[in-house]
Amino acid sequence: MQNDELLYAASQLARHLRRSGVQWMPGPDAEKVAQLADSFQPPDAHPPSATQSASPSKPAPPPAEGPRKSAASRAAGRGESGRRPAASPPDRLGDATRSRLAGVPPMEVSDGPYPGESLSAPQRLEVMEGLAATVAQCQRCPHLASCRKQTVFGEGSVTPRFAFFGEGPGADEDRTGRPFVGRAGQLLTKMIEACTLRRDDVYILNTVKCRPPGNRNPEPTEIENCREYFTTQLSTLRPEYVVCLGAIAAQTLLQSKLSVGRLRGKLHRYFDSKVLVTYHPAYLLRNPSAKRAAWEDLQLMLRDAGIRAGQ
Ligand code: URA
């Protein structure tokens, strides 16, 4: 493994652990990481001059003032509460290097941490259960509330690497109280499994929690009424990737008016999460020829995540 690949993998692991609620990690020492990386090189891979040159695979020495503090660790401000702040991972790779490693185009960066602290799994469960109970009583959209059989909160792992973000419940979801269980849901399950994941490993949620009657699109006011719910879900779960399924989910999360066709093909940002936009499974059922493009989207994300799936 090249030094920069090892550094990148270490920084990704550290980010993942922080997102998953690990409260403290030892500070990374760039020089030790570089030494460790060197020790994994085959003997003929580091002639003396190469280890001192500014070759792209050799990380630069740390700056004199030590590793740069990330915006995330600054804003976390946990030092103020007397608790030790989680160390930020070394982040000395440019976007170009990261993209080369991942084999994806550069990401549109709008960096920033999720608000508040990352919670442990039991704390997340508690927050999600409390929120689900609130959602179940919600009357913010009187018409939707009067039409629904029940709300559909979302389900899955509370420490997910991937979250799948849909539009809103249909008839099957309204009946069962579970997201994506109808025909579109069965296709989504296949898409998740094609990514070598299981439904239980990921989290599945919708933009609106009540079924819009007749499966119409949710109204802007209905989406705004639910914004607090899905933003709390995402900032509690802090997935590394959010997959937006269709235009409603993508435009709502990214606050954009662009079409799926314009938003797909690259990774966007939502706080700490990378966001992939792809076609909604219901659209794929109506337009099977778009399945290839949807699979290309998922593969883009999987390459970035270091997952090999049917390349
Ligand atoms: N379509 C969605 O967007 N969400 C569901 O839960 C089911 C179908």
mmCIF file of C-alpha atoms and ligand atoms in Angstrom:
data_model
loop_
_atom_site.group_PDB
_atom_site.id
_atom_site.type_symbol
_atom_site.label_atom_id
_atom_site.label_comp_id
_atom_site.label_asym_id
_atom_site.label_seq_id
_atom_site.Cartn_x
_atom_site.Cartn_y
_atom_site.Cartn_z
ATOM 1 C CA MET A 1 0.000 0.000 0.000
ATOM 2 C CA GLN A 2 1.274 3.485 -0.827
ATOM 3 C CA ASN A 3 1.855 5.955 2.010
ATOM 4 C CA ASP A 4 -0.911 8.254 0.848
ATOM 5 C CA GLU A 5 -3.335 5.349 0.488
ATOM 6 C CA LEU A 6 -2.546 4.229 4.039
ATOM 7 C CA LEU A 7 -2.957 7.775 5.342
ATOM 8 C CA TYR A 8 -6.212 8.125 3.475
ATOM 9 C CA ALA A 9 -7.505 4.803 4.837
ATOM 10 C CA ALA A 10 -6.466 5.826 8.376
ATOM 11 C CA SER A 11 -8.178 9.193 8.067
ATOM 12 C CA GLN A 12 -11.341 7.554 6.711
ATOM 13 C CA LEU A 13 -11.350 5.089 9.606
ATOM 14 C CA ALA A 14 -10.910 7.915 12.112
ATOM 15 C CA ARG A 15 -13.779 9.872 10.537
ATOM 16 C CA HIS A 16 -15.967 6.795 10.606
ATOM 17 C CA LEU A 17 -15.195 6.112 14.275
ATOM 18 C CA ARG A 18 -15.995 9.700 15.214
ATOM 19 C CA ARG A 19 -19.240 9.617 13.270
ATOM 20 C CA SER A 20 -20.109 6.325 14.981
ATOM 21 C CA GLY A 21 -19.900 7.954 18.383
ATOM 22 C CA VAL A 22 -16.404 6.993 19.517
ATOM 23 C CA GLN A 23 -15.778 9.705 22.095
ATOM 24 C CA TRP A 24 -11.990 9.815 22.139
ATOM 25 C CA MET A 25 -9.153 8.810 19.863
ATOM 26 C CA PRO A 26 -5.406 9.277 20.222
ATOM 27 C CA GLY A 27 -4.111 12.158 18.174
ATOM 28 C CA PRO A 28 -2.635 11.074 14.853
ATOM 29 C CA ASP A 29 1.095 11.507 14.463
ATOM 30 C CA ALA A 30 1.795 12.074 10.783
ATOM 31 C CA GLU A 31 5.439 11.050 11.060
ATOM 32 C CA LYS A 32 4.613 7.757 12.796
ATOM 33 C CA VAL A 33 1.956 7.016 10.189
ATOM 34 C CA ALA A 34 4.489 7.693 7.436
ATOM 35 C CA GLN A 35 7.028 5.406 9.161
ATOM 36 C CA LEU A 36 4.396 2.712 9.466
ATOM 37 C CA ALA A 37 3.543 3.126 5.805
ATOM 38 C CA ASP A 38 7.250 2.848 4.927
ATOM 39 C CA SER A 39 7.517 -0.378 6.874
ATOM 40 C CA PHE A 40 4.871 -1.883 4.580
ATOM 41 C CA GLN A 41 6.777 -0.974 1.425
ATOM 42 C CA PRO A 42 8.617 -3.818 -0.328
ATOM 43 C CA PRO A 43 12.410 -3.449 0.251
ATOM 44 C CA ASP A 44 13.094 -2.178 -3.286
ATOM 45 C CA ALA A 45 10.303 0.399 -3.111
ATOM 46 C CA HIS A 46 12.225 3.029 -1.126
ATOM 47 C CA PRO A 47 15.681 3.880 -2.379
ATOM 48 C CA PRO A 48 17.154 6.441 0.046
ATOM 49 C CA SER A 49 16.505 9.470 -2.184
ATOM 50 C CA ALA A 50 12.892 8.516 -2.843
ATOM 51 C CA THR A 51 11.893 8.692 0.824
ATOM 52 C CA GLN A 52 13.203 12.260 0.999
ATOM 53 C CA SER A 53 11.795 13.535 -2.261
ATOM 54 C CA ALA A 54 8.457 15.284 -2.625
ATOM 55 C CA SER A 55 7.044 12.421 -4.652
ATOM 56 C CA PRO A 56 3.230 12.340 -4.780
ATOM 57 C CA SER A 57 3.103 9.077 -2.844
ATOM 58 C CA LYS A 58 5.140 10.465 0.042
ATOM 59 C CA PRO A 59 3.255 12.646 2.522
ATOM 60 C CA ALA A 60 4.815 16.025 3.219
ATOM 61 C CA PRO A 61 6.287 16.466 6.719
ATOM 62 C CA PRO A 62 3.858 17.909 9.245
ATOM 63 C CA PRO A 63 3.755 21.704 9.456
ATOM 64 C CA ALA A 64 5.828 23.234 12.270
ATOM 65 C CA GLU A 65 2.703 24.151 14.245
ATOM 66 C CA GLY A 66 1.415 20.555 14.147
ATOM 67 C CA PRO A 67 -1.558 19.088 12.289
ATOM 68 C CA ARG A 68 -4.122 21.650 11.113
ATOM 69 C CA LYS A 69 -7.268 21.634 13.238
ATOM 70 C CA SER A 70 -10.291 20.739 11.157
ATOM 71 C CA ALA A 71 -13.408 22.865 11.122
ATOM 72 C CA ALA A 72 -15.148 19.853 12.663
ATOM 73 C CA SER A 73 -12.959 19.662 15.743
ATOM 74 C CA ARG A 74 -13.021 23.462 16.172
ATOM 75 C CA ALA A 75 -16.771 23.679 16.090
ATOM 76 C CA ALA A 76 -17.251 20.600 18.311
ATOM 77 C CA GLY A 77 -15.834 22.747 21.149
ATOM 78 C CA ARG A 78 -15.845 19.808 23.537
ATOM 79 C CA GLY A 79 -12.830 21.173 25.364
ATOM 80 C CA GLU A 80 -15.153 23.702 26.985
ATOM 81 C CA SER A 81 -17.121 20.977 28.730
ATOM 82 C CA GLY A 82 -13.924 19.546 30.138
ATOM 83 C CA ARG A 83 -14.050 16.475 27.921
ATOM 84 C CA ARG A 84 -11.214 15.609 25.676
ATOM 85 C CA PRO A 85 -11.997 16.521 22.085
ATOM 86 C CA ALA A 86 -11.770 13.799 19.476
ATOM 87 C CA ALA A 87 -8.630 14.318 17.442
ATOM 88 C CA SER A 88 -9.111 15.255 13.818
ATOM 89 C CA PRO A 89 -7.557 12.836 11.338
ATOM 90 C CA PRO A 90 -4.620 13.919 9.222
ATOM 91 C CA ASP A 91 -6.089 15.650 6.209
ATOM 92 C CA ARG A 92 -3.163 16.523 4.046
ATOM 93 C CA LEU A 93 -4.292 14.952 0.807
ATOM 94 C CA GLY A 94 -5.608 17.252 -1.836
ATOM 95 C CA ASP A 95 -8.914 16.577 -3.546
ATOM 96 C CA ALA A 96 -7.038 15.496 -6.646
ATOM 97 C CA THR A 97 -5.196 12.747 -4.757
ATOM 98 C CA ARG A 98 -8.335 11.634 -2.972
ATOM 99 C CA SER A 99 -10.226 11.468 -6.229
ATOM 100 C CA ARG A 100 -7.461 9.524 -7.898
ATOM 101 C CA LEU A 101 -7.474 7.032 -5.044
ATOM 102 C CA ALA A 102 -11.220 6.695 -5.195
ATOM 103 C CA GLY A 103 -11.457 6.883 -8.964
ATOM 104 C CA VAL A 104 -14.236 9.459 -8.784
ATOM 105 C CA PRO A 105 -14.479 13.085 -9.902
ATOM 106 C CA PRO A 106 -13.667 15.772 -7.297
ATOM 107 C CA MET A 107 -16.364 16.372 -4.749
ATOM 108 C CA GLU A 108 -18.336 19.570 -4.482
ATOM 109 C CA VAL A 109 -17.209 20.628 -1.028
ATOM 110 C CA SER A 110 -19.405 22.407 1.457
ATOM 111 C CA ASP A 111 -17.591 21.155 4.496
ATOM 112 C CA GLY A 112 -18.750 21.375 8.073
ATOM 113 C CA PRO A 113 -19.513 19.117 10.970
ATOM 114 C CA TYR A 114 -22.965 17.971 12.007
ATOM 115 C CA PRO A 115 -24.208 20.129 14.870
ATOM 116 C CA GLY A 116 -23.612 18.826 18.390
ATOM 117 C CA GLU A 117 -21.760 15.751 19.515
ATOM 118 C CA SER A 118 -21.743 12.329 17.938
ATOM 119 C CA LEU A 119 -23.781 10.057 20.229
ATOM 120 C CA SER A 120 -23.104 6.479 21.259
ATOM 121 C CA ALA A 121 -25.352 3.754 19.811
ATOM 122 C CA PRO A 122 -27.606 3.483 22.926
ATOM 123 C CA GLN A 123 -27.967 7.278 23.017
ATOM 124 C CA ARG A 124 -28.874 7.290 19.327
ATOM 125 C CA LEU A 125 -31.504 4.629 19.902
ATOM 126 C CA GLU A 126 -33.019 6.705 22.672
ATOM 127 C CA VAL A 127 -33.115 9.849 20.502
ATOM 128 C CA MET A 128 -34.598 7.973 17.553
ATOM 129 C CA GLU A 129 -37.241 6.254 19.677
ATOM 130 C CA GLY A 130 -38.246 9.572 21.232
ATOM 131 C CA LEU A 131 -38.419 11.237 17.831
ATOM 132 C CA ALA A 132 -40.419 8.359 16.350
ATOM 133 C CA ALA A 133 -42.958 8.739 19.159
ATOM 134 C CA THR A 134 -43.214 12.489 18.434
ATOM 135 C CA VAL A 135 -43.613 11.852 14.701
ATOM 136 C CA ALA A 136 -46.349 9.283 15.367
ATOM 137 C CA GLN A 137 -48.426 12.037 17.045
ATOM 138 C CA CYS A 138 -47.581 14.748 14.503
ATOM 139 C CA GLN A 139 -50.459 16.976 13.291
ATOM 140 C CA ARG A 140 -48.382 19.595 11.469
ATOM 141 C CA CYS A 141 -50.059 18.716 8.156
ATOM 142 C CA PRO A 142 -53.699 18.227 9.170
ATOM 143 C CA HIS A 143 -54.715 16.800 5.794
ATOM 144 C CA LEU A 144 -51.906 14.197 5.681
ATOM 145 C CA ALA A 145 -52.494 13.334 9.330
ATOM 146 C CA SER A 146 -56.198 12.719 8.673
ATOM 147 C CA CYS A 147 -55.473 10.502 5.624
ATOM 148 C CA ARG A 148 -52.662 8.360 7.017
ATOM 149 C CA LYS A 149 -53.057 4.936 8.587
ATOM 150 C CA GLN A 150 -49.776 5.552 10.424
ATOM 151 C CA THR A 151 -46.539 7.489 10.108
ATOM 152 C CA VAL A 152 -43.461 5.876 8.557
ATOM 153 C CA PHE A 153 -40.450 6.995 10.567
ATOM 154 C CA GLY A 154 -37.575 4.984 9.079
ATOM 155 C CA GLU A 155 -35.622 1.898 10.084
ATOM 156 C CA GLY A 156 -32.193 0.323 10.162
ATOM 157 C CA SER A 157 -28.846 0.509 11.878
ATOM 158 C CA VAL A 158 -28.257 3.459 14.205
ATOM 159 C CA THR A 159 -24.575 3.440 13.270
ATOM 160 C CA PRO A 160 -24.937 3.183 9.504
ATOM 161 C CA ARG A 161 -22.241 3.915 7.001
ATOM 162 C CA PHE A 162 -24.957 4.421 4.377
ATOM 163 C CA ALA A 163 -28.412 6.008 4.614
ATOM 164 C CA PHE A 164 -30.977 5.795 1.808
ATOM 165 C CA PHE A 165 -33.230 8.831 1.667
ATOM 166 C CA GLY A 166 -36.520 8.492 -0.217
ATOM 167 C CA GLU A 167 -39.507 10.690 -0.903
ATOM 168 C CA GLY A 168 -42.456 9.533 1.159
ATOM 169 C CA PRO A 169 -44.507 6.477 2.046
ATOM 170 C CA GLY A 170 -46.773 4.807 -0.475
ATOM 171 C CA ALA A 171 -49.778 2.598 0.237
ATOM 172 C CA ASP A 172 -47.721 -0.433 1.386
ATOM 173 C CA GLU A 173 -45.601 1.679 3.692
ATOM 174 C CA ASP A 174 -48.676 3.450 5.103
ATOM 175 C CA ARG A 175 -50.178 0.043 5.847
ATOM 176 C CA THR A 176 -47.071 -1.502 7.446
ATOM 177 C CA GLY A 177 -45.393 1.556 8.988
ATOM 178 C CA ARG A 178 -42.086 0.564 7.341
ATOM 179 C CA PRO A 179 -40.201 2.432 4.586
ATOM 180 C CA PHE A 180 -39.700 0.959 1.118
ATOM 181 C CA VAL A 181 -41.569 -2.325 1.451
ATOM 182 C CA GLY A 182 -43.638 -2.195 -1.766
ATOM 183 C CA ARG A 183 -42.419 -2.898 -5.317
ATOM 184 C CA ALA A 184 -40.047 0.068 -5.280
ATOM 185 C CA GLY A 185 -38.823 -1.093 -1.885
ATOM 186 C CA GLN A 186 -38.068 -4.565 -3.214
ATOM 187 C CA LEU A 187 -35.965 -2.988 -5.945
ATOM 188 C CA LEU A 188 -34.226 -0.799 -3.367
ATOM 189 C CA THR A 189 -33.405 -3.917 -1.330
ATOM 190 C CA LYS A 190 -31.856 -5.463 -4.461
ATOM 191 C CA MET A 191 -29.842 -2.290 -5.070
ATOM 192 C CA ILE A 192 -28.584 -2.356 -1.468
ATOM 193 C CA GLU A 193 -27.637 -6.020 -1.791
ATOM 194 C CA ALA A 194 -25.893 -5.369 -5.115
ATOM 195 C CA CYS A 195 -23.716 -2.986 -3.106
ATOM 196 C CA THR A 196 -22.764 -6.048 -0.960
ATOM 197 C CA LEU A 197 -24.729 -4.528 1.945
ATOM 198 C CA ARG A 198 -27.743 -5.803 3.849
ATOM 199 C CA ARG A 199 -30.869 -3.773 4.545
ATOM 200 C CA ASP A 200 -30.096 -4.140 8.269
ATOM 201 C CA ASP A 201 -26.675 -2.530 7.797
ATOM 202 C CA VAL A 202 -28.047 0.713 6.390
ATOM 203 C CA TYR A 203 -30.687 3.212 7.484
ATOM 204 C CA ILE A 204 -33.717 3.916 5.303
ATOM 205 C CA LEU A 205 -35.794 7.060 5.751
ATOM 206 C CA ASN A 206 -38.043 9.379 3.807
ATOM 207 C CA THR A 207 -38.373 13.106 3.336
ATOM 208 C CA VAL A 208 -41.990 13.091 4.561
ATOM 209 C CA LYS A 209 -43.292 10.666 7.132
ATOM 210 C CA CYS A 210 -46.937 10.519 6.029
ATOM 211 C CA ARG A 211 -48.304 9.144 2.790
ATOM 212 C CA PRO A 212 -49.386 11.904 0.397
ATOM 213 C CA PRO A 213 -52.841 10.752 -0.783
ATOM 214 C CA GLY A 214 -52.925 9.197 -4.234
ATOM 215 C CA ASN A 215 -49.113 9.032 -4.168
ATOM 216 C CA ARG A 216 -48.861 12.668 -5.251
ATOM 217 C CA ASN A 217 -45.614 14.548 -4.616
ATOM 218 C CA PRO A 218 -45.396 16.069 -1.151
ATOM 219 C CA GLU A 219 -46.180 19.797 -1.096
ATOM 220 C CA PRO A 220 -43.357 22.220 -0.195
ATOM 221 C CA THR A 221 -45.081 23.077 3.112
ATOM 222 C CA GLU A 222 -45.377 19.369 3.953
ATOM 223 C CA ILE A 223 -41.669 18.923 3.271
ATOM 224 C CA GLU A 224 -40.815 21.911 5.454
ATOM 225 C CA ASN A 225 -43.022 20.546 8.248
ATOM 226 C CA CYS A 226 -40.996 17.315 8.152
ATOM 227 C CA ARG A 227 -37.572 18.937 7.727
ATOM 228 C CA GLU A 228 -36.931 18.973 11.468
ATOM 229 C CA TYR A 229 -37.591 15.236 11.620
ATOM 230 C CA PHE A 230 -35.262 14.064 8.854
ATOM 231 C CA THR A 231 -32.518 16.553 9.766
ATOM 232 C CA THR A 232 -32.595 15.261 13.356
ATOM 233 C CA GLN A 233 -32.493 11.682 12.076
ATOM 234 C CA LEU A 234 -29.460 12.422 9.901
ATOM 235 C CA SER A 235 -27.580 14.466 12.482
ATOM 236 C CA THR A 236 -28.140 11.656 14.999
ATOM 237 C CA LEU A 237 -27.053 8.899 12.606
ATOM 238 C CA ARG A 238 -24.220 10.819 10.867
ATOM 239 C CA PRO A 239 -23.915 8.355 7.987
ATOM 240 C CA GLU A 240 -20.794 8.567 5.905
ATOM 241 C CA TYR A 241 -22.963 8.509 2.763
ATOM 242 C CA VAL A 242 -26.539 9.587 2.110
ATOM 243 C CA VAL A 243 -28.074 8.228 -1.081
ATOM 244 C CA CYS A 244 -30.859 10.533 -2.266
ATOM 245 C CA LEU A 245 -33.430 8.558 -4.221
ATOM 246 C CA GLY A 246 -35.134 10.832 -6.713
ATOM 247 C CA ALA A 247 -35.652 14.543 -7.160
ATOM 248 C CA ILE A 248 -37.713 15.304 -4.039
ATOM 249 C CA ALA A 249 -35.124 13.798 -1.682
ATOM 250 C CA ALA A 250 -32.153 15.297 -3.544
ATOM 251 C CA GLN A 251 -33.565 18.793 -3.994
ATOM 252 C CA THR A 252 -34.765 18.887 -0.390
ATOM 253 C CA LEU A 253 -31.504 17.729 1.172
ATOM 254 C CA LEU A 254 -29.209 19.746 -1.079
ATOM 255 C CA GLN A 255 -31.575 22.741 -1.198
ATOM 256 C CA SER A 256 -31.275 22.728 -4.969
ATOM 257 C CA LYS A 257 -33.680 23.075 -7.867
ATOM 258 C CA LEU A 258 -31.558 20.982 -10.233
ATOM 259 C CA SER A 259 -32.862 17.744 -11.726
ATOM 260 C CA VAL A 260 -31.560 14.295 -10.790
ATOM 261 C CA GLY A 261 -29.874 14.241 -14.220
ATOM 262 C CA ARG A 262 -27.887 17.350 -13.268
ATOM 263 C CA LEU A 263 -27.150 16.336 -9.669
ATOM 264 C CA ARG A 264 -26.041 12.755 -10.258
ATOM 265 C CA GLY A 265 -22.510 11.715 -11.257
ATOM 266 C CA LYS A 266 -20.642 13.286 -8.347
ATOM 267 C CA LEU A 267 -20.594 13.382 -4.569
ATOM 268 C CA HIS A 268 -22.110 16.364 -2.797
ATOM 269 C CA ARG A 269 -21.935 17.251 0.899
ATOM 270 C CA TYR A 270 -24.480 17.451 3.662
ATOM 271 C CA PHE A 271 -22.547 18.378 6.813
ATOM 272 C CA ASP A 272 -20.143 15.469 7.396
ATOM 273 C CA SER A 273 -21.906 13.141 4.963
ATOM 274 C CA LYS A 274 -21.143 12.618 1.305
ATOM 275 C CA VAL A 275 -24.317 12.700 -0.741
ATOM 276 C CA LEU A 276 -25.019 10.653 -3.829
ATOM 277 C CA VAL A 277 -28.027 11.468 -5.995
ATOM 278 C CA THR A 278 -29.583 8.777 -8.124
ATOM 279 C CA TYR A 279 -32.899 7.754 -9.623
ATOM 280 C CA HIS A 280 -35.784 6.691 -7.418
ATOM 281 C CA PRO A 281 -36.490 2.919 -7.598
ATOM 282 C CA ALA A 282 -40.108 3.680 -8.643
ATOM 283 C CA TYR A 283 -38.717 5.634 -11.604
ATOM 284 C CA LEU A 284 -36.415 2.692 -12.400
ATOM 285 C CA LEU A 285 -39.423 0.352 -12.427
ATOM 286 C CA ARG A 286 -41.078 2.607 -15.008
ATOM 287 C CA ASN A 287 -37.830 3.226 -16.931
ATOM 288 C CA PRO A 288 -35.678 0.091 -16.725
ATOM 289 C CA SER A 289 -33.155 1.565 -19.170
ATOM 290 C CA ALA A 290 -32.111 4.017 -16.408
ATOM 291 C CA LYS A 291 -30.988 1.124 -14.191
ATOM 292 C CA ARG A 292 -27.543 1.143 -15.764
ATOM 293 C CA ALA A 293 -27.053 4.815 -14.852
ATOM 294 C CA ALA A 294 -28.287 4.158 -11.303
ATOM 295 C CA TRP A 295 -25.793 1.311 -10.945
ATOM 296 C CA GLU A 296 -23.022 3.587 -12.221
ATOM 297 C CA ASP A 297 -24.007 6.100 -9.536
ATOM 298 C CA LEU A 298 -23.843 3.462 -6.814
ATOM 299 C CA GLN A 299 -20.503 2.223 -8.110
ATOM 300 C CA LEU A 300 -19.116 5.740 -7.956
ATOM 301 C CA MET A 301 -20.027 5.822 -4.269
ATOM 302 C CA LEU A 302 -18.748 2.298 -3.628
ATOM 303 C CA ARG A 303 -15.366 3.134 -5.174
ATOM 304 C CA ASP A 304 -15.164 6.159 -2.897
ATOM 305 C CA ALA A 305 -16.092 3.924 0.049
ATOM 306 C CA GLY A 306 -13.461 1.345 -0.895
ATOM 307 C CA ILE A 307 -16.073 -1.360 -1.543
ATOM 308 C CA ARG A 308 -15.742 -3.710 -4.499
ATOM 309 C CA ALA A 309 -19.085 -4.723 -5.925
ATOM 310 C CA GLY A 310 -19.518 -6.238 -9.373
ATOM 311 C CA GLN A 311 -16.915 -3.971 -11.036
HETATM 312 N N1 URA B 1 -41.190 5.494 -2.139
HETATM 313 C C1 URA B 1 -40.532 6.279 -1.272
HETATM 314 O O1 URA B 1 -39.993 7.307 -1.622
HETATM 315 N N2 URA B 1 -40.476 5.867 0.006
HETATM 316 C C2 URA B 1 -41.026 4.753 0.430
HETATM 317 O O2 URA B 1 -40.920 4.447 1.605
HETATM 318 C C3 URA B 1 -41.712 3.954 -0.514
HETATM 319 C C4 URA B 1 -41.784 4.331 -1.783
#
